[in-house]
JSON list of C-alpha atoms in Angstrom, two decimals:
[
{"chain": "A", "resi": 1, "resn": "UNK", "atom": "CA", "xyz": [-39.91, 128.32, -203.43]},
{"chain": "A", "resi": 2, "resn": "UNK", "atom": "CA", "xyz": [-38.90, 124.76, -202.65]},
{"chain": "A", "resi": 3, "resn": "UNK", "atom": "CA", "xyz": [-40.55, 122.66, -200.01]},
{"chain": "A", "resi": 4, "resn": "UNK", "atom": "CA", "xyz": [-38.30, 120.80, -197.57]},
{"chain": "A", "resi": 5, "resn": "UNK", "atom": "CA", "xyz": [-39.55, 117.50, -196.20]},
{"chain": "A", "resi": 6, "resn": "UNK", "atom": "CA", "xyz": [-38.26, 116.41, -192.81]},
{"chain": "A", "resi": 7, "resn": "UNK", "atom": "CA", "xyz": [-39.39, 113.30, -191.01]},
{"chain": "A", "resi": 8, "resn": "UNK", "atom": "CA", "xyz": [-41.01, 113.73, -187.62]},
{"chain": "A", "resi": 9, "resn": "UNK", "atom": "CA", "xyz": [-38.23, 111.75, -185.88]},
{"chain": "A", "resi": 10, "resn": "UNK", "atom": "CA", "xyz": [-35.53, 113.91, -187.49]},
{"chain": "A", "resi": 11, "resn": "UNK", "atom": "CA", "xyz": [-37.36, 117.08, -186.51]},
{"chain": "A", "resi": 12, "resn": "UNK", "atom": "CA", "xyz": [-37.67, 115.93, -182.88]},
{"chain": "A", "resi": 13, "resn": "UNK", "atom": "CA", "xyz": [-33.99, 114.94, -182.76]},
{"chain": "A", "resi": 14, "resn": "UNK", "atom": "CA", "xyz": [-32.98, 118.34, -184.15]},
{"chain": "A", "resi": 15, "resn": "UNK", "atom": "CA", "xyz": [-35.12, 120.11, -181.54]},
{"chain": "A", "resi": 16, "resn": "UNK", "atom": "CA", "xyz": [-33.62, 118.04, -178.72]},
{"chain": "A", "resi": 17, "resn": "UNK", "atom": "CA", "xyz": [-30.05, 118.72, -179.87]},
{"chain": "A", "resi": 18, "resn": "UNK", "atom": "CA", "xyz": [-30.78, 122.45, -180.19]},
{"chain": "A", "resi": 19, "resn": "UNK", "atom": "CA", "xyz": [-32.32, 122.56, -176.71]},
{"chain": "A", "resi": 20, "resn": "UNK", "atom": "CA", "xyz": [-29.34, 120.73, -175.21]},
{"chain": "A", "resi": 21, "resn": "UNK", "atom": "CA", "xyz": [-26.87, 123.07, -176.88]},
{"chain": "A", "resi": 22, "resn": "UNK", "atom": "CA", "xyz": [-28.80, 126.09, -175.60]},
{"chain": "A", "resi": 23, "resn": "UNK", "atom": "CA", "xyz": [-28.84, 124.59, -172.09]},
{"chain": "A", "resi": 24, "resn": "UNK", "atom": "CA", "xyz": [-25.08, 124.01, -172.18]},
{"chain": "A", "resi": 25, "resn": "UNK", "atom": "CA", "xyz": [-24.48, 127.57, -173.41]},
{"chain": "A", "resi": 26, "resn": "UNK", "atom": "CA", "xyz": [-26.57, 129.03, -170.59]},
{"chain": "A", "resi": 27, "resn": "UNK", "atom": "CA", "xyz": [-24.82, 126.83, -168.01]},
{"chain": "A", "resi": 28, "resn": "UNK", "atom": "CA", "xyz": [-21.38, 127.94, -169.24]},
{"chain": "A", "resi": 29, "resn": "UNK", "atom": "CA", "xyz": [-22.42, 131.60, -169.17]},
{"chain": "A", "resi": 30, "resn": "UNK", "atom": "CA", "xyz": [-23.80, 131.33, -165.63]},
{"chain": "A", "resi": 31, "resn": "UNK", "atom": "CA", "xyz": [-20.71, 129.50, -164.36]},
{"chain": "A", "resi": 32, "resn": "UNK", "atom": "CA", "xyz": [-18.40, 132.12, -165.90]},
{"chain": "A", "resi": 33, "resn": "UNK", "atom": "CA", "xyz": [-20.45, 134.90, -164.31]},
{"chain": "A", "resi": 34, "resn": "UNK", "atom": "CA", "xyz": [-20.35, 133.18, -160.90]},
{"chain": "A", "resi": 35, "resn": "UNK", "atom": "CA", "xyz": [-16.57, 132.67, -161.08]},
{"chain": "A", "resi": 36, "resn": "UNK", "atom": "CA", "xyz": [-16.03, 136.32, -162.03]},
{"chain": "A", "resi": 37, "resn": "UNK", "atom": "CA", "xyz": [-18.39, 137.44, -159.23]},
{"chain": "A", "resi": 38, "resn": "UNK", "atom": "CA", "xyz": [-16.56, 135.36, -156.61]},
{"chain": "A", "resi": 39, "resn": "UNK", "atom": "CA", "xyz": [-13.13, 136.67, -157.63]},
{"chain": "A", "resi": 40, "resn": "UNK", "atom": "CA", "xyz": [-14.18, 140.32, -157.25]},
{"chain": "A", "resi": 41, "resn": "UNK", "atom": "CA", "xyz": [-12.29, 141.82, -154.28]},
{"chain": "A", "resi": 42, "resn": "UNK", "atom": "CA", "xyz": [-14.44, 142.96, -151.41]},
{"chain": "A", "resi": 43, "resn": "UNK", "atom": "CA", "xyz": [-13.65, 146.60, -150.63]},
{"chain": "A", "resi": 44, "resn": "UNK", "atom": "CA", "xyz": [-15.39, 148.70, -148.00]},
{"chain": "A", "resi": 45, "resn": "UNK", "atom": "CA", "xyz": [-14.64, 152.07, -149.56]},
{"chain": "A", "resi": 46, "resn": "UNK", "atom": "CA", "xyz": [-13.83, 153.72, -152.84]},
{"chain": "A", "resi": 47, "resn": "UNK", "atom": "CA", "xyz": [-10.14, 152.88, -152.45]},
{"chain": "A", "resi": 48, "resn": "UNK", "atom": "CA", "xyz": [-8.46, 150.22, -150.28]},
{"chain": "A", "resi": 49, "resn": "UNK", "atom": "CA", "xyz": [-6.38, 151.75, -147.51]},
{"chain": "A", "resi": 50, "resn": "UNK", "atom": "CA", "xyz": [-3.88, 150.09, -145.17]},
{"chain": "A", "resi": 51, "resn": "UNK", "atom": "CA", "xyz": [-4.95, 149.90, -141.52]},
{"chain": "A", "resi": 52, "resn": "UNK", "atom": "CA", "xyz": [-2.22, 152.30, -140.36]},
{"chain": "A", "resi": 53, "resn": "UNK", "atom": "CA", "xyz": [-3.57, 154.98, -142.75]},
{"chain": "A", "resi": 54, "resn": "UNK", "atom": "CA", "xyz": [-7.36, 154.65, -142.86]},
{"chain": "A", "resi": 55, "resn": "UNK", "atom": "CA", "xyz": [-9.55, 156.29, -145.44]},
{"chain": "A", "resi": 56, "resn": "UNK", "atom": "CA", "xyz": [-10.42, 159.80, -144.14]},
{"chain": "A", "resi": 57, "resn": "UNK", "atom": "CA", "xyz": [-13.80, 159.71, -145.87]},
{"chain": "A", "resi": 58, "resn": "UNK", "atom": "CA", "xyz": [-14.91, 156.97, -143.46]},
{"chain": "A", "resi": 59, "resn": "UNK", "atom": "CA", "xyz": [-13.07, 157.92, -140.27]},
{"chain": "A", "resi": 60, "resn": "UNK", "atom": "CA", "xyz": [-14.15, 161.53, -139.69]},
{"chain": "A", "resi": 61, "resn": "UNK", "atom": "CA", "xyz": [-17.67, 162.27, -138.44]},
{"chain": "A", "resi": 62, "resn": "UNK", "atom": "CA", "xyz": [-18.04, 165.46, -140.49]},
{"chain": "A", "resi": 63, "resn": "UNK", "atom": "CA", "xyz": [-17.78, 165.35, -144.28]},
{"chain": "A", "resi": 64, "resn": "UNK", "atom": "CA", "xyz": [-14.34, 166.04, -145.67]},
{"chain": "A", "resi": 65, "resn": "UNK", "atom": "CA", "xyz": [-14.07, 168.42, -148.61]},
{"chain": "A", "resi": 66, "resn": "UNK", "atom": "CA", "xyz": [-12.41, 166.81, -151.59]},
{"chain": "A", "resi": 67, "resn": "UNK", "atom": "CA", "xyz": [-9.21, 168.52, -152.65]},
{"chain": "A", "resi": 68, "resn": "UNK", "atom": "CA", "xyz": [-9.37, 170.53, -155.82]},
{"chain": "A", "resi": 69, "resn": "UNK", "atom": "CA", "xyz": [-7.14, 169.14, -158.56]},
{"chain": "A", "resi": 70, "resn": "UNK", "atom": "CA", "xyz": [-4.11, 171.22, -159.45]},
{"chain": "A", "resi": 71, "resn": "UNK", "atom": "CA", "xyz": [-3.84, 171.04, -163.22]},
{"chain": "A", "resi": 72, "resn": "UNK", "atom": "CA", "xyz": [-1.03, 173.58, -163.53]},
{"chain": "A", "resi": 73, "resn": "UNK", "atom": "CA", "xyz": [1.72, 171.63, -161.77]}
]
């Protein structure tokens, strides 16, 4: 096994460059996450409905039974 000699100044410079690159990577990841979070549409229900036809799940006081899917048609 070979020994590798590195000067103390070179080792410190390498650590500083590595730390700066890690900081930049974290900053880019956080900014991408924030931009994606801000562009997410704000919906109040499972599906967006126009005001003239509101979502029946949120307009009726009693629970509405979900329709059974018709797989034969």
